[in-house]
């Protein structure tokens, strides 16, 4: 039910709001409704396609993580679980910035690629992860602090998603 509600909210946001300012008078509201009606079908198709890709990749990563229990890889597994939790959570479809949502399936495939490569080179994974963690931890703290204070820093949010791109470049170069 939560996923269905999130899906509907994401479709409506994309169709009607589409990063436009909120209407401030009845005429602007009516214009917003008219523009949104023409975009509704395309928004539904796009969001549903993206959600399908995300959920399929999420299922695959969850399946892979469930099968990993080696203490040698505990640090990498914990990082992957944390990353997964921050990519797919209740409300992720409507809360993930629209410009980054289509990339989430690739970020999830990068986690799967990292898990596949982990057995061959755990030391290489640890080194690459260390570089990312040094950037991610302060970012994570600021994001959590901003959430508590109900602040919105667009540059911090952009940095957060650029760290996902860095993870792809470090662990799954083949995904570009």
PDB file of C-alpha atoms in Angstrom:
ATOM      1  CA  UNK A   1       0.000   0.000   0.000  1.00  0.00           C
ATOM      2  CA  UNK A   2       2.851   2.375   0.869  1.00  0.00           C
ATOM      3  CA  UNK A   3       4.547   1.658  -2.454  1.00  0.00           C
ATOM      4  CA  UNK A   4       1.325   2.199  -4.384  1.00  0.00           C
ATOM      5  CA  UNK A   5       0.744   5.536  -2.645  1.00  0.00           C
ATOM      6  CA  UNK A   6       4.341   6.574  -3.324  1.00  0.00           C
ATOM      7  CA  UNK A   7       3.954   5.606  -6.985  1.00  0.00           C
ATOM      8  CA  UNK A   8       0.806   7.710  -7.346  1.00  0.00           C
ATOM      9  CA  UNK A   9       2.471  10.678  -5.621  1.00  0.00           C
ATOM     10  CA  UNK A  10       5.524  10.464  -7.877  1.00  0.00           C
ATOM     11  CA  UNK A  11       3.346  10.313 -11.005  1.00  0.00           C
ATOM     12  CA  UNK A  12       1.265  13.289  -9.896  1.00  0.00           C
ATOM     13  CA  UNK A  13       4.359  15.295  -8.927  1.00  0.00           C
ATOM     14  CA  UNK A  14       5.975  14.677 -12.293  1.00  0.00           C
ATOM     15  CA  UNK A  15       2.832  15.319 -14.315  1.00  0.00           C
ATOM     16  CA  UNK A  16       1.511  18.359 -12.506  1.00  0.00           C
ATOM     17  CA  UNK A  17       4.340  20.017 -10.627  1.00  0.00           C
ATOM     18  CA  UNK A  18       7.321  19.035 -12.784  1.00  0.00           C
ATOM     19  CA  UNK A  19       9.683  21.297 -10.784  1.00  0.00           C
ATOM     20  CA  UNK A  20       7.425  24.289 -11.374  1.00  0.00           C
ATOM     21  CA  UNK A  21       6.574  26.691  -8.561  1.00  0.00           C
ATOM     22  CA  UNK A  22       3.365  26.053  -6.681  1.00  0.00           C
ATOM     23  CA  UNK A  23       0.410  28.067  -7.941  1.00  0.00           C
ATOM     24  CA  UNK A  24      -0.420  31.177  -5.915  1.00  0.00           C
ATOM     25  CA  UNK A  25      -3.831  32.023  -7.365  1.00  0.00           C
ATOM     26  CA  UNK A  26      -6.814  30.255  -8.966  1.00  0.00           C
ATOM     27  CA  UNK A  27      -5.746  31.089 -12.527  1.00  0.00           C
ATOM     28  CA  UNK A  28      -2.261  29.622 -11.993  1.00  0.00           C
ATOM     29  CA  UNK A  29      -3.809  26.535 -10.391  1.00  0.00           C
ATOM     30  CA  UNK A  30      -6.140  26.015 -13.350  1.00  0.00           C
ATOM     31  CA  UNK A  31      -3.240  26.428 -15.791  1.00  0.00           C
ATOM     32  CA  UNK A  32      -1.193  23.914 -13.801  1.00  0.00           C
ATOM     33  CA  UNK A  33      -4.044  21.403 -13.945  1.00  0.00           C
ATOM     34  CA  UNK A  34      -4.452  21.793 -17.706  1.00  0.00           C
ATOM     35  CA  UNK A  35      -0.721  21.348 -18.404  1.00  0.00           C
ATOM     36  CA  UNK A  36      -0.558  18.381 -16.022  1.00  0.00           C
ATOM     37  CA  UNK A  37      -3.457  16.551 -17.659  1.00  0.00           C
ATOM     38  CA  UNK A  38      -1.545  16.416 -20.938  1.00  0.00           C
ATOM     39  CA  UNK A  39       1.553  14.996 -19.201  1.00  0.00           C
ATOM     40  CA  UNK A  40      -0.207  12.454 -16.988  1.00  0.00           C
ATOM     41  CA  UNK A  41       0.000   9.432 -19.318  1.00  0.00           C
ATOM     42  CA  UNK A  42       3.673   9.985 -20.126  1.00  0.00           C
ATOM     43  CA  UNK A  43       4.517  10.532 -16.450  1.00  0.00           C
ATOM     44  CA  UNK A  44       2.712   7.327 -15.488  1.00  0.00           C
ATOM     45  CA  UNK A  45       4.581   5.318 -18.103  1.00  0.00           C
ATOM     46  CA  UNK A  46       7.957   6.784 -17.165  1.00  0.00           C
ATOM     47  CA  UNK A  47       7.578   6.444 -13.387  1.00  0.00           C
ATOM     48  CA  UNK A  48       6.153   2.908 -13.638  1.00  0.00           C
ATOM     49  CA  UNK A  49       8.990   1.838 -15.945  1.00  0.00           C
ATOM     50  CA  UNK A  50      11.575   3.323 -13.564  1.00  0.00           C
ATOM     51  CA  UNK A  51       9.883   1.757 -10.518  1.00  0.00           C
ATOM     52  CA  UNK A  52       9.859  -1.641 -12.237  1.00  0.00           C
ATOM     53  CA  UNK A  53      13.590  -1.399 -13.008  1.00  0.00           C
ATOM     54  CA  UNK A  54      14.376  -0.241  -9.461  1.00  0.00           C
ATOM     55  CA  UNK A  55      12.381  -2.994  -7.797  1.00  0.00           C
ATOM     56  CA  UNK A  56      13.872  -5.715 -10.013  1.00  0.00           C
ATOM     57  CA  UNK A  57      17.426  -4.529  -9.257  1.00  0.00           C
ATOM     58  CA  UNK A  58      16.558  -4.098  -5.567  1.00  0.00           C
ATOM     59  CA  UNK A  59      15.291  -7.674  -5.373  1.00  0.00           C
ATOM     60  CA  UNK A  60      18.504  -8.952  -6.977  1.00  0.00           C
ATOM     61  CA  UNK A  61      20.738  -7.023  -4.563  1.00  0.00           C
ATOM     62  CA  UNK A  62      18.685  -8.145  -1.557  1.00  0.00           C
ATOM     63  CA  UNK A  63      18.990 -11.753  -2.740  1.00  0.00           C
ATOM     64  CA  UNK A  64      22.758 -11.376  -3.081  1.00  0.00           C
ATOM     65  CA  UNK A  65      23.119  -9.730   0.332  1.00  0.00           C
ATOM     66  CA  UNK A  66      21.082 -12.481   1.993  1.00  0.00           C
ATOM     67  CA  UNK A  67      23.601 -15.044   0.751  1.00  0.00           C
ATOM     68  CA  UNK A  68      26.687 -13.205   2.034  1.00  0.00           C
ATOM     69  CA  UNK A  69      27.832 -13.813   5.584  1.00  0.00           C
ATOM     70  CA  UNK A  70      31.622 -14.019   5.476  1.00  0.00           C
ATOM     71  CA  UNK A  71      33.303 -11.953   8.205  1.00  0.00           C
ATOM     72  CA  UNK A  72      36.030 -11.063   5.678  1.00  0.00           C
ATOM     73  CA  UNK A  73      33.480  -9.014   3.724  1.00  0.00           C
ATOM     74  CA  UNK A  74      31.470  -7.717   6.690  1.00  0.00           C
ATOM     75  CA  UNK A  75      32.544  -4.094   6.172  1.00  0.00           C
ATOM     76  CA  UNK A  76      31.662  -4.108   2.469  1.00  0.00           C
ATOM     77  CA  UNK A  77      28.359  -5.895   3.098  1.00  0.00           C
ATOM     78  CA  UNK A  78      27.422  -3.352   5.789  1.00  0.00           C
ATOM     79  CA  UNK A  79      28.246  -0.501   3.400  1.00  0.00           C
ATOM     80  CA  UNK A  80      26.160  -2.088   0.642  1.00  0.00           C
ATOM     81  CA  UNK A  81      23.221  -2.551   3.012  1.00  0.00           C
ATOM     82  CA  UNK A  82      23.481   1.084   4.131  1.00  0.00           C
ATOM     83  CA  UNK A  83      23.623   2.258   0.520  1.00  0.00           C
ATOM     84  CA  UNK A  84      20.658   0.067  -0.396  1.00  0.00           C
ATOM     85  CA  UNK A  85      18.646   1.423   2.530  1.00  0.00           C
ATOM     86  CA  UNK A  86      19.324   4.991   1.385  1.00  0.00           C
ATOM     87  CA  UNK A  87      18.344   4.265  -2.214  1.00  0.00           C
ATOM     88  CA  UNK A  88      15.134   2.271  -1.654  1.00  0.00           C
ATOM     89  CA  UNK A  89      13.057   3.200   1.382  1.00  0.00           C
ATOM     90  CA  UNK A  90       9.394   4.011   2.021  1.00  0.00           C
ATOM     91  CA  UNK A  91       8.637   7.038  -0.152  1.00  0.00           C
ATOM     92  CA  UNK A  92      11.751   6.788  -2.342  1.00  0.00           C
ATOM     93  CA  UNK A  93       9.872   7.319  -5.620  1.00  0.00           C
ATOM     94  CA  UNK A  94       8.470  10.694  -4.626  1.00  0.00           C
ATOM     95  CA  UNK A  95      11.385  11.819  -2.420  1.00  0.00           C
ATOM     96  CA  UNK A  96      14.260  11.045  -4.771  1.00  0.00           C
ATOM     97  CA  UNK A  97      14.952  14.127  -6.909  1.00  0.00           C
ATOM     98  CA  UNK A  98      13.422  13.655 -10.365  1.00  0.00           C
ATOM     99  CA  UNK A  99      16.769  14.166 -12.101  1.00  0.00           C
ATOM    100  CA  UNK A 100      18.344  11.294 -10.125  1.00  0.00           C
ATOM    101  CA  UNK A 101      15.468   8.793  -9.966  1.00  0.00           C
ATOM    102  CA  UNK A 102      16.129   7.283 -13.430  1.00  0.00           C
ATOM    103  CA  UNK A 103      19.705   6.523 -12.313  1.00  0.00           C
ATOM    104  CA  UNK A 104      18.713   4.487  -9.237  1.00  0.00           C
ATOM    105  CA  UNK A 105      18.530   1.177 -11.178  1.00  0.00           C
ATOM    106  CA  UNK A 106      22.134   1.738 -12.299  1.00  0.00           C
ATOM    107  CA  UNK A 107      23.208   2.472  -8.723  1.00  0.00           C
ATOM    108  CA  UNK A 108      21.573  -0.773  -7.632  1.00  0.00           C
ATOM    109  CA  UNK A 109      23.251  -2.706 -10.453  1.00  0.00           C
ATOM    110  CA  UNK A 110      26.546  -1.171  -9.285  1.00  0.00           C
ATOM    111  CA  UNK A 111      25.966  -2.653  -5.828  1.00  0.00           C
ATOM    112  CA  UNK A 112      25.371  -6.049  -7.443  1.00  0.00           C
ATOM    113  CA  UNK A 113      28.536  -5.666  -9.503  1.00  0.00           C
ATOM    114  CA  UNK A 114      30.497  -4.731  -6.386  1.00  0.00           C
ATOM    115  CA  UNK A 115      29.194  -7.812  -4.570  1.00  0.00           C
ATOM    116  CA  UNK A 116      30.169 -10.023  -7.504  1.00  0.00           C
ATOM    117  CA  UNK A 117      33.706  -8.593  -7.557  1.00  0.00           C
ATOM    118  CA  UNK A 118      34.114  -8.684  -3.786  1.00  0.00           C
ATOM    119  CA  UNK A 119      35.236 -12.324  -3.719  1.00  0.00           C
ATOM    120  CA  UNK A 120      38.095 -11.732  -6.159  1.00  0.00           C
ATOM    121  CA  UNK A 121      39.525  -8.569  -4.595  1.00  0.00           C
ATOM    122  CA  UNK A 122      38.350  -7.723  -1.070  1.00  0.00           C
ATOM    123  CA  UNK A 123      41.426  -5.533  -0.444  1.00  0.00           C
ATOM    124  CA  UNK A 124      40.737  -3.462  -3.552  1.00  0.00           C
ATOM    125  CA  UNK A 125      37.130  -3.045  -2.431  1.00  0.00           C
ATOM    126  CA  UNK A 126      38.264  -1.923   1.027  1.00  0.00           C
ATOM    127  CA  UNK A 127      40.605   0.687  -0.472  1.00  0.00           C
ATOM    128  CA  UNK A 128      37.974   2.083  -2.860  1.00  0.00           C
ATOM    129  CA  UNK A 129      35.346   2.091  -0.144  1.00  0.00           C
ATOM    130  CA  UNK A 130      37.624   3.993   2.225  1.00  0.00           C
ATOM    131  CA  UNK A 131      37.871   6.891  -0.201  1.00  0.00           C
ATOM    132  CA  UNK A 132      34.095   7.059  -0.527  1.00  0.00           C
ATOM    133  CA  UNK A 133      33.406   6.695   3.211  1.00  0.00           C
ATOM    134  CA  UNK A 134      35.653   9.694   3.960  1.00  0.00           C
ATOM    135  CA  UNK A 135      33.351  11.768   1.757  1.00  0.00           C
ATOM    136  CA  UNK A 136      30.076  10.041   2.629  1.00  0.00           C
ATOM    137  CA  UNK A 137      30.162  10.176   6.453  1.00  0.00           C
ATOM    138  CA  UNK A 138      30.230  14.006   6.762  1.00  0.00           C
ATOM    139  CA  UNK A 139      27.622  14.253   3.998  1.00  0.00           C
ATOM    140  CA  UNK A 140      25.373  11.740   5.766  1.00  0.00           C
ATOM    141  CA  UNK A 141      25.648  13.657   9.050  1.00  0.00           C
ATOM    142  CA  UNK A 142      24.740  16.944   7.334  1.00  0.00           C
ATOM    143  CA  UNK A 143      21.795  15.350   5.524  1.00  0.00           C
ATOM    144  CA  UNK A 144      20.474  13.930   8.797  1.00  0.00           C
ATOM    145  CA  UNK A 145      20.953  17.269  10.556  1.00  0.00           C
ATOM    146  CA  UNK A 146      19.201  19.112   7.716  1.00  0.00           C
ATOM    147  CA  UNK A 147      16.312  16.629   7.859  1.00  0.00           C
ATOM    148  CA  UNK A 148      15.906  17.220  11.601  1.00  0.00           C
ATOM    149  CA  UNK A 149      15.910  20.993  11.066  1.00  0.00           C
ATOM    150  CA  UNK A 150      13.698  20.691   7.974  1.00  0.00           C
ATOM    151  CA  UNK A 151      16.310  22.431   5.825  1.00  0.00           C
ATOM    152  CA  UNK A 152      16.903  21.799   2.146  1.00  0.00           C
ATOM    153  CA  UNK A 153      20.394  22.395   0.747  1.00  0.00           C
ATOM    154  CA  UNK A 154      20.322  21.704  -3.013  1.00  0.00           C
ATOM    155  CA  UNK A 155      24.123  21.575  -3.236  1.00  0.00           C
ATOM    156  CA  UNK A 156      24.376  19.010  -0.444  1.00  0.00           C
ATOM    157  CA  UNK A 157      21.696  16.895  -2.105  1.00  0.00           C
ATOM    158  CA  UNK A 158      23.544  17.152  -5.425  1.00  0.00           C
ATOM    159  CA  UNK A 159      26.781  16.108  -3.659  1.00  0.00           C
ATOM    160  CA  UNK A 160      24.959  13.110  -2.147  1.00  0.00           C
ATOM    161  CA  UNK A 161      23.940  11.906  -5.606  1.00  0.00           C
ATOM    162  CA  UNK A 162      27.364  12.613  -7.073  1.00  0.00           C
ATOM    163  CA  UNK A 163      28.732  10.241  -4.427  1.00  0.00           C
ATOM    164  CA  UNK A 164      26.473   7.565  -5.943  1.00  0.00           C
ATOM    165  CA  UNK A 165      28.106   8.315  -9.289  1.00  0.00           C
ATOM    166  CA  UNK A 166      31.508   7.978  -7.630  1.00  0.00           C
ATOM    167  CA  UNK A 167      30.475   4.569  -6.292  1.00  0.00           C
ATOM    168  CA  UNK A 168      29.589   3.470  -9.828  1.00  0.00           C
ATOM    169  CA  UNK A 169      32.950   4.678 -11.128  1.00  0.00           C
ATOM    170  CA  UNK A 170      34.801   2.877  -8.330  1.00  0.00           C
ATOM    171  CA  UNK A 171      32.925  -0.436  -8.211  1.00  0.00           C
ATOM    172  CA  UNK A 172      31.182  -0.850 -11.576  1.00  0.00           C
ATOM    173  CA  UNK A 173      33.009   1.105 -14.278  1.00  0.00           C
ATOM    174  CA  UNK A 174      31.268  -0.998 -16.904  1.00  0.00           C
ATOM    175  CA  UNK A 175      27.962   0.709 -16.025  1.00  0.00           C
ATOM    176  CA  UNK A 176      29.371   4.164 -16.815  1.00  0.00           C
TER     177      UNK A 176
END
